[in-house]
């Protein structure tokens, strides 16, 4: 197999909204906790070592939400790369759910947004399938721009879901039954490989890798 494109997705570190159990949308996200910053610093040290030994990362992207920007800046400093902000890499639009407790949203909706993937979980919110489609279109464009390169993204857990649904070609009907683990400051790797018969295949080589967070308090 010959690797043509590498995509490394990272999730942000622990954020204040995660600790408080609240929906941290574009209006209410208040960024990373101190613990979250330490988590991303460990992630950055791991990726910086990979960057030095190769293959080096060509580009670093993040969505605009504060916890992504803070995570992305830590990675950018460690790797010596400029941080490119892509609005399409932001998470779902939460509408009137923004800032509310997740337990209240899920109680009203009878589950996570993926439980009823074609229904909005709050007034003005995305549907889960609508988000996956929108995020998938942005990721497709990004991958086309950087075909043959080593791409690093500081994203949400939902970004990992969107990438996996897109590149593993999962159907919208599967979105309520298939999930992907995404702990804080985790790594997920996908590689576009060309086989001996000249077929291109996306290979999920790592999912929710947190080996860099060895300290159980991190």
PDB file of C-alpha atoms in Angstrom:
ATOM      1  CA  UNK A   1       0.000   0.000   0.000  1.00  0.00           C
ATOM      2  CA  UNK A   2       1.196   3.503  -0.848  1.00  0.00           C
ATOM      3  CA  UNK A   3      -0.076   6.313   1.384  1.00  0.00           C
ATOM      4  CA  UNK A   4      -1.127   9.374  -0.590  1.00  0.00           C
ATOM      5  CA  UNK A   5      -2.886  11.593   1.989  1.00  0.00           C
ATOM      6  CA  UNK A   6      -2.820  11.565   5.776  1.00  0.00           C
ATOM      7  CA  UNK A   7      -5.560  13.091   7.922  1.00  0.00           C
ATOM      8  CA  UNK A   8      -5.033  13.463  11.669  1.00  0.00           C
ATOM      9  CA  UNK A   9      -8.029  14.692  13.652  1.00  0.00           C
ATOM     10  CA  UNK A  10      -7.674  15.839  17.244  1.00  0.00           C
ATOM     11  CA  UNK A  11     -10.361  16.727  19.725  1.00  0.00           C
ATOM     12  CA  UNK A  12      -9.994  19.807  21.907  1.00  0.00           C
ATOM     13  CA  UNK A  13      -9.017  19.433  25.547  1.00  0.00           C
ATOM     14  CA  UNK A  14     -11.479  19.558  28.417  1.00  0.00           C
ATOM     15  CA  UNK A  15     -13.541  22.757  28.241  1.00  0.00           C
ATOM     16  CA  UNK A  16     -15.546  24.635  30.856  1.00  0.00           C
ATOM     17  CA  UNK A  17     -18.780  23.693  29.099  1.00  0.00           C
ATOM     18  CA  UNK A  18     -17.824  19.994  29.359  1.00  0.00           C
ATOM     19  CA  UNK A  19     -17.225  20.266  33.103  1.00  0.00           C
ATOM     20  CA  UNK A  20     -20.527  22.085  33.577  1.00  0.00           C
ATOM     21  CA  UNK A  21     -22.469  19.711  31.335  1.00  0.00           C
ATOM     22  CA  UNK A  22     -23.631  22.589  29.153  1.00  0.00           C
ATOM     23  CA  UNK A  23     -23.996  22.987  25.408  1.00  0.00           C
ATOM     24  CA  UNK A  24     -20.975  25.080  24.442  1.00  0.00           C
ATOM     25  CA  UNK A  25     -22.045  26.743  21.232  1.00  0.00           C
ATOM     26  CA  UNK A  26     -20.574  29.680  19.391  1.00  0.00           C
ATOM     27  CA  UNK A  27     -22.249  32.147  21.784  1.00  0.00           C
ATOM     28  CA  UNK A  28     -21.458  30.457  25.092  1.00  0.00           C
ATOM     29  CA  UNK A  29     -18.163  28.567  24.716  1.00  0.00           C
ATOM     30  CA  UNK A  30     -15.698  29.933  27.291  1.00  0.00           C
ATOM     31  CA  UNK A  31     -12.684  27.881  26.260  1.00  0.00           C
ATOM     32  CA  UNK A  32     -10.464  25.285  27.904  1.00  0.00           C
ATOM     33  CA  UNK A  33     -10.005  24.517  31.565  1.00  0.00           C
ATOM     34  CA  UNK A  34      -6.473  24.399  33.001  1.00  0.00           C
ATOM     35  CA  UNK A  35      -6.717  20.618  32.806  1.00  0.00           C
ATOM     36  CA  UNK A  36      -7.778  20.875  29.182  1.00  0.00           C
ATOM     37  CA  UNK A  37      -4.750  23.000  28.363  1.00  0.00           C
ATOM     38  CA  UNK A  38      -2.447  20.431  29.974  1.00  0.00           C
ATOM     39  CA  UNK A  39      -4.107  17.690  27.937  1.00  0.00           C
ATOM     40  CA  UNK A  40      -3.529  19.559  24.680  1.00  0.00           C
ATOM     41  CA  UNK A  41       0.060  20.380  25.674  1.00  0.00           C
ATOM     42  CA  UNK A  42       0.726  16.632  26.019  1.00  0.00           C
ATOM     43  CA  UNK A  43      -0.928  16.020  22.681  1.00  0.00           C
ATOM     44  CA  UNK A  44       1.159  18.808  21.149  1.00  0.00           C
ATOM     45  CA  UNK A  45       4.395  17.320  22.488  1.00  0.00           C
ATOM     46  CA  UNK A  46       3.535  13.985  20.885  1.00  0.00           C
ATOM     47  CA  UNK A  47       2.658  15.541  17.549  1.00  0.00           C
ATOM     48  CA  UNK A  48       5.722  17.794  17.587  1.00  0.00           C
ATOM     49  CA  UNK A  49       7.926  14.708  17.942  1.00  0.00           C
ATOM     50  CA  UNK A  50       6.185  13.131  14.960  1.00  0.00           C
ATOM     51  CA  UNK A  51       6.536  16.393  13.037  1.00  0.00           C
ATOM     52  CA  UNK A  52      10.305  16.371  13.590  1.00  0.00           C
ATOM     53  CA  UNK A  53      10.861  12.735  12.606  1.00  0.00           C
ATOM     54  CA  UNK A  54       8.399  12.800   9.687  1.00  0.00           C
ATOM     55  CA  UNK A  55       6.323  12.786   7.781  1.00  0.00           C
ATOM     56  CA  UNK A  56       5.900  16.406   8.792  1.00  0.00           C
ATOM     57  CA  UNK A  57       2.495  18.047   8.897  1.00  0.00           C
ATOM     58  CA  UNK A  58       1.833  20.354   5.977  1.00  0.00           C
ATOM     59  CA  UNK A  59      -1.165  22.277   7.314  1.00  0.00           C
ATOM     60  CA  UNK A  60      -2.992  22.840  10.596  1.00  0.00           C
ATOM     61  CA  UNK A  61      -6.671  23.774  10.697  1.00  0.00           C
ATOM     62  CA  UNK A  62      -9.135  24.597  13.476  1.00  0.00           C
ATOM     63  CA  UNK A  63     -12.747  25.660  13.694  1.00  0.00           C
ATOM     64  CA  UNK A  64     -13.596  29.113  15.080  1.00  0.00           C
ATOM     65  CA  UNK A  65     -15.098  28.114  18.449  1.00  0.00           C
ATOM     66  CA  UNK A  66     -12.956  29.284  21.377  1.00  0.00           C
ATOM     67  CA  UNK A  67     -11.973  25.849  22.690  1.00  0.00           C
ATOM     68  CA  UNK A  68     -10.827  24.857  19.194  1.00  0.00           C
ATOM     69  CA  UNK A  69      -8.859  28.060  18.726  1.00  0.00           C
ATOM     70  CA  UNK A  70      -7.119  27.628  22.074  1.00  0.00           C
ATOM     71  CA  UNK A  71      -6.311  23.992  21.303  1.00  0.00           C
ATOM     72  CA  UNK A  72      -5.157  24.885  17.802  1.00  0.00           C
ATOM     73  CA  UNK A  73      -2.859  27.658  19.052  1.00  0.00           C
ATOM     74  CA  UNK A  74      -1.142  25.247  21.450  1.00  0.00           C
ATOM     75  CA  UNK A  75      -0.571  22.829  18.569  1.00  0.00           C
ATOM     76  CA  UNK A  76       0.575  25.639  16.249  1.00  0.00           C
ATOM     77  CA  UNK A  77       3.181  26.851  18.747  1.00  0.00           C
ATOM     78  CA  UNK A  78       4.552  23.352  19.304  1.00  0.00           C
ATOM     79  CA  UNK A  79       4.732  22.496  15.598  1.00  0.00           C
ATOM     80  CA  UNK A  80       5.769  25.884  14.257  1.00  0.00           C
ATOM     81  CA  UNK A  81       2.836  25.963  11.837  1.00  0.00           C
ATOM     82  CA  UNK A  82       0.344  28.758  11.151  1.00  0.00           C
ATOM     83  CA  UNK A  83      -3.175  28.042  12.363  1.00  0.00           C
ATOM     84  CA  UNK A  84      -5.776  28.271   9.602  1.00  0.00           C
ATOM     85  CA  UNK A  85      -9.327  28.921  10.798  1.00  0.00           C
ATOM     86  CA  UNK A  86     -12.037  27.198   8.744  1.00  0.00           C
ATOM     87  CA  UNK A  87     -15.639  28.048   9.751  1.00  0.00           C
ATOM     88  CA  UNK A  88     -16.791  24.763   8.217  1.00  0.00           C
ATOM     89  CA  UNK A  89     -14.894  22.866  10.910  1.00  0.00           C
ATOM     90  CA  UNK A  90     -17.033  24.292  13.697  1.00  0.00           C
ATOM     91  CA  UNK A  91     -19.468  21.995  15.448  1.00  0.00           C
ATOM     92  CA  UNK A  92     -23.233  21.718  15.087  1.00  0.00           C
ATOM     93  CA  UNK A  93     -25.387  24.834  15.236  1.00  0.00           C
ATOM     94  CA  UNK A  94     -27.194  24.530  18.554  1.00  0.00           C
ATOM     95  CA  UNK A  95     -29.820  27.228  18.131  1.00  0.00           C
ATOM     96  CA  UNK A  96     -31.753  27.791  21.371  1.00  0.00           C
ATOM     97  CA  UNK A  97     -29.967  24.841  22.994  1.00  0.00           C
ATOM     98  CA  UNK A  98     -26.789  26.944  23.241  1.00  0.00           C
ATOM     99  CA  UNK A  99     -25.801  27.343  26.884  1.00  0.00           C
ATOM    100  CA  UNK A 100     -28.421  24.952  28.252  1.00  0.00           C
ATOM    101  CA  UNK A 101     -27.673  21.804  30.212  1.00  0.00           C
ATOM    102  CA  UNK A 102     -27.202  18.749  27.992  1.00  0.00           C
ATOM    103  CA  UNK A 103     -29.232  16.616  30.368  1.00  0.00           C
ATOM    104  CA  UNK A 104     -32.242  18.894  29.857  1.00  0.00           C
ATOM    105  CA  UNK A 105     -31.824  18.919  26.079  1.00  0.00           C
ATOM    106  CA  UNK A 106     -31.529  15.142  25.919  1.00  0.00           C
ATOM    107  CA  UNK A 107     -34.455  14.633  28.281  1.00  0.00           C
ATOM    108  CA  UNK A 108     -36.666  16.802  26.077  1.00  0.00           C
ATOM    109  CA  UNK A 109     -35.367  15.180  22.879  1.00  0.00           C
ATOM    110  CA  UNK A 110     -35.312  11.669  24.346  1.00  0.00           C
ATOM    111  CA  UNK A 111     -31.664  11.124  23.546  1.00  0.00           C
ATOM    112  CA  UNK A 112     -28.542  12.525  21.947  1.00  0.00           C
ATOM    113  CA  UNK A 113     -29.058  14.491  18.697  1.00  0.00           C
ATOM    114  CA  UNK A 114     -28.079  11.329  16.808  1.00  0.00           C
ATOM    115  CA  UNK A 115     -31.016   9.428  18.347  1.00  0.00           C
ATOM    116  CA  UNK A 116     -33.415  11.149  15.935  1.00  0.00           C
ATOM    117  CA  UNK A 117     -30.966  12.240  13.245  1.00  0.00           C
ATOM    118  CA  UNK A 118     -33.398  13.980  10.924  1.00  0.00           C
ATOM    119  CA  UNK A 119     -35.035  16.140  13.610  1.00  0.00           C
ATOM    120  CA  UNK A 120     -33.667  19.355  15.157  1.00  0.00           C
ATOM    121  CA  UNK A 121     -33.033  18.902  18.887  1.00  0.00           C
ATOM    122  CA  UNK A 122     -33.856  22.551  19.638  1.00  0.00           C
ATOM    123  CA  UNK A 123     -35.348  25.497  17.809  1.00  0.00           C
ATOM    124  CA  UNK A 124     -32.826  26.732  15.286  1.00  0.00           C
ATOM    125  CA  UNK A 125     -30.463  23.762  15.722  1.00  0.00           C
ATOM    126  CA  UNK A 126     -28.977  21.479  13.096  1.00  0.00           C
ATOM    127  CA  UNK A 127     -30.269  17.989  12.693  1.00  0.00           C
ATOM    128  CA  UNK A 128     -27.562  15.378  13.250  1.00  0.00           C
ATOM    129  CA  UNK A 129     -27.666  14.251   9.611  1.00  0.00           C
ATOM    130  CA  UNK A 130     -27.753  17.865   8.475  1.00  0.00           C
ATOM    131  CA  UNK A 131     -24.596  18.561  10.453  1.00  0.00           C
ATOM    132  CA  UNK A 132     -22.844  15.447   9.105  1.00  0.00           C
ATOM    133  CA  UNK A 133     -23.664  16.473   5.543  1.00  0.00           C
ATOM    134  CA  UNK A 134     -22.530  20.076   6.015  1.00  0.00           C
ATOM    135  CA  UNK A 135     -19.319  19.112   7.799  1.00  0.00           C
ATOM    136  CA  UNK A 136     -18.652  16.364   5.265  1.00  0.00           C
ATOM    137  CA  UNK A 137     -18.868  18.823   2.371  1.00  0.00           C
ATOM    138  CA  UNK A 138     -16.333  21.099   4.057  1.00  0.00           C
ATOM    139  CA  UNK A 139     -13.994  18.189   4.804  1.00  0.00           C
ATOM    140  CA  UNK A 140     -14.259  16.998   1.194  1.00  0.00           C
ATOM    141  CA  UNK A 141     -13.207  20.432  -0.060  1.00  0.00           C
ATOM    142  CA  UNK A 142     -10.336  20.581   2.437  1.00  0.00           C
ATOM    143  CA  UNK A 143      -9.075  17.143   1.379  1.00  0.00           C
ATOM    144  CA  UNK A 144      -9.199  18.132  -2.275  1.00  0.00           C
ATOM    145  CA  UNK A 145      -7.163  21.272  -1.552  1.00  0.00           C
ATOM    146  CA  UNK A 146      -4.514  19.277   0.272  1.00  0.00           C
ATOM    147  CA  UNK A 147      -4.482  16.000  -1.635  1.00  0.00           C
ATOM    148  CA  UNK A 148      -1.150  14.238  -1.096  1.00  0.00           C
ATOM    149  CA  UNK A 149      -0.391  16.152   2.092  1.00  0.00           C
ATOM    150  CA  UNK A 150      -0.310  15.481   5.827  1.00  0.00           C
ATOM    151  CA  UNK A 151      -3.264  17.364   7.355  1.00  0.00           C
ATOM    152  CA  UNK A 152      -3.836  18.125  11.038  1.00  0.00           C
ATOM    153  CA  UNK A 153      -7.182  19.363  12.386  1.00  0.00           C
ATOM    154  CA  UNK A 154      -8.042  20.691  15.843  1.00  0.00           C
ATOM    155  CA  UNK A 155     -11.726  19.908  15.982  1.00  0.00           C
ATOM    156  CA  UNK A 156     -14.710  18.718  17.949  1.00  0.00           C
ATOM    157  CA  UNK A 157     -15.693  15.150  18.652  1.00  0.00           C
ATOM    158  CA  UNK A 158     -18.386  15.752  16.042  1.00  0.00           C
ATOM    159  CA  UNK A 159     -15.641  16.530  13.505  1.00  0.00           C
ATOM    160  CA  UNK A 160     -14.305  13.016  13.989  1.00  0.00           C
ATOM    161  CA  UNK A 161     -17.799  11.586  13.497  1.00  0.00           C
ATOM    162  CA  UNK A 162     -18.263  13.608  10.315  1.00  0.00           C
ATOM    163  CA  UNK A 163     -14.904  12.517   8.884  1.00  0.00           C
ATOM    164  CA  UNK A 164     -15.559   8.861   9.636  1.00  0.00           C
ATOM    165  CA  UNK A 165     -19.059   8.976   8.162  1.00  0.00           C
ATOM    166  CA  UNK A 166     -17.698  10.678   5.050  1.00  0.00           C
ATOM    167  CA  UNK A 167     -14.567   8.634   4.400  1.00  0.00           C
ATOM    168  CA  UNK A 168     -15.920   5.258   5.485  1.00  0.00           C
ATOM    169  CA  UNK A 169     -18.992   6.006   3.337  1.00  0.00           C
ATOM    170  CA  UNK A 170     -21.576   5.355   6.035  1.00  0.00           C
ATOM    171  CA  UNK A 171     -25.169   6.007   5.016  1.00  0.00           C
ATOM    172  CA  UNK A 172     -27.476   8.531   6.712  1.00  0.00           C
ATOM    173  CA  UNK A 173     -29.552   5.563   7.924  1.00  0.00           C
ATOM    174  CA  UNK A 174     -26.594   4.367  10.005  1.00  0.00           C
ATOM    175  CA  UNK A 175     -26.003   7.651  11.826  1.00  0.00           C
ATOM    176  CA  UNK A 176     -28.308   6.781  14.747  1.00  0.00           C
ATOM    177  CA  UNK A 177     -26.636   3.378  15.253  1.00  0.00           C
ATOM    178  CA  UNK A 178     -22.914   4.030  14.690  1.00  0.00           C
ATOM    179  CA  UNK A 179     -20.736   6.152  16.983  1.00  0.00           C
ATOM    180  CA  UNK A 180     -17.021   6.824  17.372  1.00  0.00           C
ATOM    181  CA  UNK A 181     -15.129   7.320  20.630  1.00  0.00           C
ATOM    182  CA  UNK A 182     -13.739  10.831  21.083  1.00  0.00           C
ATOM    183  CA  UNK A 183     -12.158  11.568  24.465  1.00  0.00           C
ATOM    184  CA  UNK A 184     -10.632  14.967  25.153  1.00  0.00           C
ATOM    185  CA  UNK A 185      -7.313  15.565  23.364  1.00  0.00           C
ATOM    186  CA  UNK A 186      -7.580  12.288  21.468  1.00  0.00           C
ATOM    187  CA  UNK A 187      -6.058  11.435  18.090  1.00  0.00           C
ATOM    188  CA  UNK A 188      -7.835   9.810  15.151  1.00  0.00           C
ATOM    189  CA  UNK A 189      -5.912   8.926  11.997  1.00  0.00           C
ATOM    190  CA  UNK A 190      -7.136   8.159   8.497  1.00  0.00           C
ATOM    191  CA  UNK A 191      -4.882   7.419   5.533  1.00  0.00           C
ATOM    192  CA  UNK A 192      -5.751   7.410   1.849  1.00  0.00           C
ATOM    193  CA  UNK A 193      -3.907   4.384   0.512  1.00  0.00           C
ATOM    194  CA  UNK A 194      -3.369   3.147  -3.046  1.00  0.00           C
ATOM    195  CA  UNK A 195      -3.346  -0.638  -3.282  1.00  0.00           C
ATOM    196  CA  UNK A 196      -1.338  -2.709  -5.815  1.00  0.00           C
ATOM    197  CA  UNK A 197      -4.350  -2.654  -8.153  1.00  0.00           C
ATOM    198  CA  UNK A 198      -4.429   1.169  -8.194  1.00  0.00           C
ATOM    199  CA  UNK A 199      -7.527   1.398  -5.981  1.00  0.00           C
ATOM    200  CA  UNK A 200      -7.747   4.220  -3.462  1.00  0.00           C
ATOM    201  CA  UNK A 201      -8.914   3.161   0.009  1.00  0.00           C
ATOM    202  CA  UNK A 202      -9.407   5.231   3.162  1.00  0.00           C
ATOM    203  CA  UNK A 203      -7.977   3.290   6.106  1.00  0.00           C
ATOM    204  CA  UNK A 204      -8.909   4.170   9.705  1.00  0.00           C
ATOM    205  CA  UNK A 205      -5.590   3.438  11.416  1.00  0.00           C
ATOM    206  CA  UNK A 206      -6.274   4.918  14.870  1.00  0.00           C
ATOM    207  CA  UNK A 207      -9.402   6.014  16.736  1.00  0.00           C
ATOM    208  CA  UNK A 208      -9.581   7.865  20.061  1.00  0.00           C
ATOM    209  CA  UNK A 209      -5.860   7.363  20.744  1.00  0.00           C
ATOM    210  CA  UNK A 210      -4.978   8.942  24.116  1.00  0.00           C
ATOM    211  CA  UNK A 211      -1.660   7.188  24.794  1.00  0.00           C
ATOM    212  CA  UNK A 212      -0.078  10.602  25.436  1.00  0.00           C
ATOM    213  CA  UNK A 213      -2.373  11.122  28.451  1.00  0.00           C
ATOM    214  CA  UNK A 214      -0.726   8.617  30.760  1.00  0.00           C
ATOM    215  CA  UNK A 215      -1.354  10.516  33.984  1.00  0.00           C
ATOM    216  CA  UNK A 216      -4.885   9.531  35.149  1.00  0.00           C
ATOM    217  CA  UNK A 217      -5.390  13.076  36.481  1.00  0.00           C
ATOM    218  CA  UNK A 218      -4.797  14.579  33.013  1.00  0.00           C
TER     219      UNK A 218
END
